[in-house]
Coordinates of C-alpha atoms in Angstrom, one line a residue:
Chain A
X1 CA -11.8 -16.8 -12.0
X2 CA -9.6 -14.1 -10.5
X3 CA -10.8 -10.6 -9.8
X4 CA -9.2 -7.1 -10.6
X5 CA -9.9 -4.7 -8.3
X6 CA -10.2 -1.0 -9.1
X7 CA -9.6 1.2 -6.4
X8 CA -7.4 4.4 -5.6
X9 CA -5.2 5.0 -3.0
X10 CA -2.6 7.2 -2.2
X11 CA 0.0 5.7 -5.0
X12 CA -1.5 2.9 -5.7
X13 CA -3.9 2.2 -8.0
X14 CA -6.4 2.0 -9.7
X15 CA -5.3 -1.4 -10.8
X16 CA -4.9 -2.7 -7.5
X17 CA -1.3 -4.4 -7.7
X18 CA -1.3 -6.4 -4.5
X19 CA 1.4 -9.2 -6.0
X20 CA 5.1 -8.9 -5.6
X21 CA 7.0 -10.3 -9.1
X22 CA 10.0 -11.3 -7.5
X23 CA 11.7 -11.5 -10.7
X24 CA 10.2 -7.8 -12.0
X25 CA 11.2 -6.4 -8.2
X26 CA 7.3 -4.4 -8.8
X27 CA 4.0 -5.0 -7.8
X28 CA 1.4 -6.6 -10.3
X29 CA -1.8 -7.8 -10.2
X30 CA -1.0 -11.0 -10.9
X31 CA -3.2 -11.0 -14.3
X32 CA -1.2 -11.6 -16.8
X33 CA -2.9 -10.3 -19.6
X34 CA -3.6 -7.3 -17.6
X35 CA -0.4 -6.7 -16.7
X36 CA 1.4 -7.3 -20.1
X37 CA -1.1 -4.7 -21.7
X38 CA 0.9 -1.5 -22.1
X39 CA -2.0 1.0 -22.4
X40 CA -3.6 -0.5 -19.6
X41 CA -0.4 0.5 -17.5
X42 CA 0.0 4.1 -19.2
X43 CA -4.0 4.7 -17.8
X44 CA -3.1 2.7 -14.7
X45 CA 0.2 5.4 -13.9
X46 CA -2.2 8.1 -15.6
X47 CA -4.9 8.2 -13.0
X48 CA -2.6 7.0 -9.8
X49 CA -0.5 10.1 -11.0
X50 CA -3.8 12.3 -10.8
X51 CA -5.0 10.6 -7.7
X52 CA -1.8 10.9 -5.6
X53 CA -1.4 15.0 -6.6
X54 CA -4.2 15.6 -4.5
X55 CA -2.0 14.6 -1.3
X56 CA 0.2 17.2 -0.6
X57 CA 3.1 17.1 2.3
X58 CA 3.7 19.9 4.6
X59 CA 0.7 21.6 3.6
X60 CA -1.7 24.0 5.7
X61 CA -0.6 22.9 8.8
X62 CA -1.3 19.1 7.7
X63 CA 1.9 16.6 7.6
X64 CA -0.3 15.5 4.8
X65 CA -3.0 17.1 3.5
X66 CA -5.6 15.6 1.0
X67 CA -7.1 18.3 -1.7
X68 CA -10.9 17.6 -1.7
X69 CA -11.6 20.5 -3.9
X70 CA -9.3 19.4 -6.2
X71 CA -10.4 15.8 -6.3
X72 CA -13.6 17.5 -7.1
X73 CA -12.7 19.7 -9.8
X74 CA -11.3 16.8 -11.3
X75 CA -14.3 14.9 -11.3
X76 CA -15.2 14.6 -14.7
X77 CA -11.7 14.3 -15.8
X78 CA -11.3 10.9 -13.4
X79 CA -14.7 9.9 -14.5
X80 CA -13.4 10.1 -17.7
X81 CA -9.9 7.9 -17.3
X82 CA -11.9 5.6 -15.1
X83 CA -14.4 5.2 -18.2
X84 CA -11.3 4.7 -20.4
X85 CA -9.4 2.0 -17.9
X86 CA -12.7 0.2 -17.6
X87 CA -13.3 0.0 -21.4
X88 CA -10.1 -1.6 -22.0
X89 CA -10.4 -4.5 -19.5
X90 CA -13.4 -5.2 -20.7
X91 CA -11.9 -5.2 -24.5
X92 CA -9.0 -7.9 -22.9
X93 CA -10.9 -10.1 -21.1
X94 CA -10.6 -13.7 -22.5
X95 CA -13.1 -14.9 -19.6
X96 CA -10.2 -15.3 -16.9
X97 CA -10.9 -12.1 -14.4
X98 CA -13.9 -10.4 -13.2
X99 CA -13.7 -6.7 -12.0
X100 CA -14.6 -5.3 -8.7
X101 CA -15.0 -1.5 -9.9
X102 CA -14.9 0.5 -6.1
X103 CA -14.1 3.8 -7.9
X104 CA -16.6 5.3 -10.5
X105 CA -19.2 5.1 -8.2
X106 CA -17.6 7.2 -5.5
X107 CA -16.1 9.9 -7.9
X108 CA -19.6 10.0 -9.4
X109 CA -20.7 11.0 -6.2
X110 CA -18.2 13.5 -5.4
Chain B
X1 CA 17.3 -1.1 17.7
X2 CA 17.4 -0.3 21.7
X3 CA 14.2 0.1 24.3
X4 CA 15.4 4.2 23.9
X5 CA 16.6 3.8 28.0
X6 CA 19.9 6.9 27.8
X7 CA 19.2 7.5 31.6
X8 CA 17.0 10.3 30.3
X9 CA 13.7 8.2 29.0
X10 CA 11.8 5.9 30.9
X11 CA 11.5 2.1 29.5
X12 CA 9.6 2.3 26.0
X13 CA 9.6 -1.4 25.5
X14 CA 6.6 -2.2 23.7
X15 CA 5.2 0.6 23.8
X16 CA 3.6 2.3 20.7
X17 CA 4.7 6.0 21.4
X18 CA 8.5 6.1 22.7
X19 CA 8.9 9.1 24.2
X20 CA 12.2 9.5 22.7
X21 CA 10.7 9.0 19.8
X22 CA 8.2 11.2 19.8
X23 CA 11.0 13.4 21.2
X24 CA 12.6 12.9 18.1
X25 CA 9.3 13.7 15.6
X26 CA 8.9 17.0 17.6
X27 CA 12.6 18.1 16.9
X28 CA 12.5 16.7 13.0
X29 CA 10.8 20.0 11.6
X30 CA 7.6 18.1 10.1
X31 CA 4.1 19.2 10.8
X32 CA 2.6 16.3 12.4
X33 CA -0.5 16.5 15.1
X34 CA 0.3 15.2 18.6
X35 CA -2.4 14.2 19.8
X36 CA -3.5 12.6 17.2
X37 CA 0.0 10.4 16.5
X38 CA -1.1 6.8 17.3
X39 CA 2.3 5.3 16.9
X40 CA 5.9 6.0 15.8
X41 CA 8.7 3.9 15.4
X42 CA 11.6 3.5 13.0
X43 CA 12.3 1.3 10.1
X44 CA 15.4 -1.5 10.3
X45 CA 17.0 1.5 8.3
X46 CA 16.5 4.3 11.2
X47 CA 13.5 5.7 8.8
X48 CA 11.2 7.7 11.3
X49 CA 8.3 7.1 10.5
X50 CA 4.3 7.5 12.4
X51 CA 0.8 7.0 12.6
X52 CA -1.5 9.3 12.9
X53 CA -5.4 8.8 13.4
X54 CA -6.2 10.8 10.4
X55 CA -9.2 10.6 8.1
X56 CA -10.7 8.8 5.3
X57 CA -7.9 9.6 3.3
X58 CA -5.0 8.7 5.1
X59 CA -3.8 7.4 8.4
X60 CA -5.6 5.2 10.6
X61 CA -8.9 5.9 9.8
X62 CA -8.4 5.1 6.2
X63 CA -6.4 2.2 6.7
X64 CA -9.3 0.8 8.8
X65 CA -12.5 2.0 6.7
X66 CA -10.4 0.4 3.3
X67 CA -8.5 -2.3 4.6
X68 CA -9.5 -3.7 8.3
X69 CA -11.0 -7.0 6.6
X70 CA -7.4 -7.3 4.8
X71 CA -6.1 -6.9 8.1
X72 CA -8.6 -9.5 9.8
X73 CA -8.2 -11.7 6.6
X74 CA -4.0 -12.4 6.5
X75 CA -3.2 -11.7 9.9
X76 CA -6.4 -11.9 12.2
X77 CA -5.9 -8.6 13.6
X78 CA -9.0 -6.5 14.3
X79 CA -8.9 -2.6 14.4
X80 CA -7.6 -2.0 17.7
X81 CA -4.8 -4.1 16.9
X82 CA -3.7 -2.5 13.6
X83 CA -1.4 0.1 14.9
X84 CA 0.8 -2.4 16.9
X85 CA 0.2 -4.6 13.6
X86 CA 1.7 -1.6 11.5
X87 CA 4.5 -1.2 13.7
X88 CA 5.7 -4.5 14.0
X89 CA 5.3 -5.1 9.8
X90 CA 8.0 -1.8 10.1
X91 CA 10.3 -2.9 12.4
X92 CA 10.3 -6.4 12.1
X93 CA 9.5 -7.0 8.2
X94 CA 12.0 -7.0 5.8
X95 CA 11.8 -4.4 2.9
X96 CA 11.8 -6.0 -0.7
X97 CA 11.2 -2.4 -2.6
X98 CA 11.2 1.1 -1.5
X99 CA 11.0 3.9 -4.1
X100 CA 9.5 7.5 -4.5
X101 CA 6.4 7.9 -6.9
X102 CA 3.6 10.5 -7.4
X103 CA 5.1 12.9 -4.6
X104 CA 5.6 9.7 -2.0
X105 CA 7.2 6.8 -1.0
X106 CA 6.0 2.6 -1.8
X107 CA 7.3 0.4 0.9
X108 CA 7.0 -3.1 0.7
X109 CA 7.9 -5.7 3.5
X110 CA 8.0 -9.2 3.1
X111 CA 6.7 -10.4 6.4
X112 CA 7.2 -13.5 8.8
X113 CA 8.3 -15.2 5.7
X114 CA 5.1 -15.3 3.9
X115 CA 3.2 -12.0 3.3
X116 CA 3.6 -9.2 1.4
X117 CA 2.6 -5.7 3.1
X118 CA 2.3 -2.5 0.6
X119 CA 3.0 1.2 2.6
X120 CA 2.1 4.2 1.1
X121 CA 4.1 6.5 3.1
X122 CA 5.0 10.6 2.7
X123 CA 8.0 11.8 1.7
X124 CA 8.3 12.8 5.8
X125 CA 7.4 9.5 7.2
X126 CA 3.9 9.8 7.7
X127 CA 2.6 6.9 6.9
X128 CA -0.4 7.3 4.8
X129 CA -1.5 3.6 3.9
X130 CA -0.9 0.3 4.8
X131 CA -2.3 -2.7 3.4
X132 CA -1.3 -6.4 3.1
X133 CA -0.8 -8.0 -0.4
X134 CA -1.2 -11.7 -1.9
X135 CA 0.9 -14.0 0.2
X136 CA 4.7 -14.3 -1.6

C-alpha cells in the first residue's frame, strides 16, 4: 500500500512528487493512477501555483520573503482546492494508496 | 572548482562560508542577511547559491522542521549536519532537471549514484528547500 502525501512547499506540492521518471525527465509520485489523472495534475499546478506566490524575491529587505497575510487571506480559497484535490483521490482510489493529508489542517488553522 | 586561495583569501577548504564567496554574495546585488547565511557555495555550473537560517518557511529552519527525518532517513545526517549535507548534494551531485516554476527554480541532483535530492531554490540562489526524494 503506497501513501500519497499532501503537503506544500515552496514549488512543490501538494501532491508530493518525490520520484524522478527518468523517461518523463519530471518528478511524480510514483502512483500511477494518480499521476495519469489530468484534473488531479491541473489542481496539483493550481494550488502549488497559489502556494509558491506567497514567496516573493527581493522583497522588504528579505532575499525571500514569505506573505503570511496573504496565505491568510487565501484561506478559504486553499481550503477550498485542498477540499477539491482531496475529493478526487478519494474518487480514484482502487485500494492501492493511502493519503497522508499534512495540509488542511494547518490552513484551517491559519 | 578551487579552495578560493588568489593570494588574497585565506584557505577555504571545507569550509562552509568561503570568504570569497561570501565576498562574492555581498558584491552580487541580492538582499541576503549575513549573519544569518549558514553556507554558500556554487553549483558544478558556477550557480551561487546560499543558505540562510531562515524560518519555518524557508531556509534552514524549514528544511529542518519538514524534512530533518528525510535527512536522518536516506543519508543519516542529523540537523547539525544538514548544511554541510546541502552543500555537498550542490557541489558534488549531479543535476538531472533544473527549470523555473511559480516565480523559482526546481533542482534536482542525482546523488552518489543512488538518491534523488529536490531544491527549491529563488530565482537569486537562495536556496529555499531542500529535500531528498525516493532513491532512483
Amino acid at each position: 500500500m503506497k501513501t500519497i502525501r499532501i503537503m506544500l512547499d515552496f514549488i512543490s506540492g501538494p501532491l508530493w512528487k518525490d520520484v524522478f521518471d527518468t523517461q518523463k525527465k519530471e518528478l511524480v509520485t510514483g502512483i500511477d493512477i494518480v499521476d495519469n489523472d489530468e484534473y488531479l495534475q491541473q489542481l496539483n499546478e493550481e494550488i502549488q501555483a497559489l502556494y509558491s506566490s506567497y514567496y516573493k524575491i527581493n522583497y522588504k529587505d528579505e532575499p525571500v520573503y514569505f506573505d503570511e497575510e496573504q496565505e491568510k487571506a487565501d484561506k478559504e480559497k486553499m481550503l477550498g482546492l485542498l477540499e477539491k484535490l482531496i475529493s478526487r483521490l478519494n474518487e480514484i482510489n482502487d485500494g492501492s494508496f493511502v493519503i497522508d493529508d499534512r495540509e488542511t489542517e494547518r490552513v484551517r488553522n491559519l | 572548482m578551487g579552495t578560493g586561495f588568489s593570494g588574497n583569501y585565506k584557505s577555504t577548504s571545507g569550509s562552509l562560508k568561503p570568504e570569497h564567496l561570501m565576498d562574492e554574495l555581498k558584491n552580487s546585488g541580492h538582499k541576503y542577511n549575513e549573519k544569518d547565511v549558514v553556507m554558500v557555495t556554487k553549483t558544478k555550473k558556477n550557480e551561487l547559491v546560499w543558505l540562510e537560517k531562515g524560518t519555518s518557511t524557508k531556509g534552514l529552519q524549514h528544511i529542518i522542521e519538514e524534512h530533518a527525518n528525510d535527512f536522518k532517513n536516506k543519508f543519516g545526517v542529523s540537523e547539525k549536519g544538514i548544511p554541510s549535507k546541502i552543500k555537498d548534494i550542490f557541489t558534488q551531485g549531479i543535476e538531472v532537471s533544473s527549470k523555473e516554476k511559480n516565480g523559482g527554480i526546481e533542482k534536482i541532483y542525482e546523488y552518489k549514484g543512488e538518491y534523488i535530492v529536490i531544491a527549491g531554490v529563488g530565482t537569486n540562489g537562495l536556496i529555499v528547500s531542500v529535500y531528498p526524494g525516493g532513491s532512483k
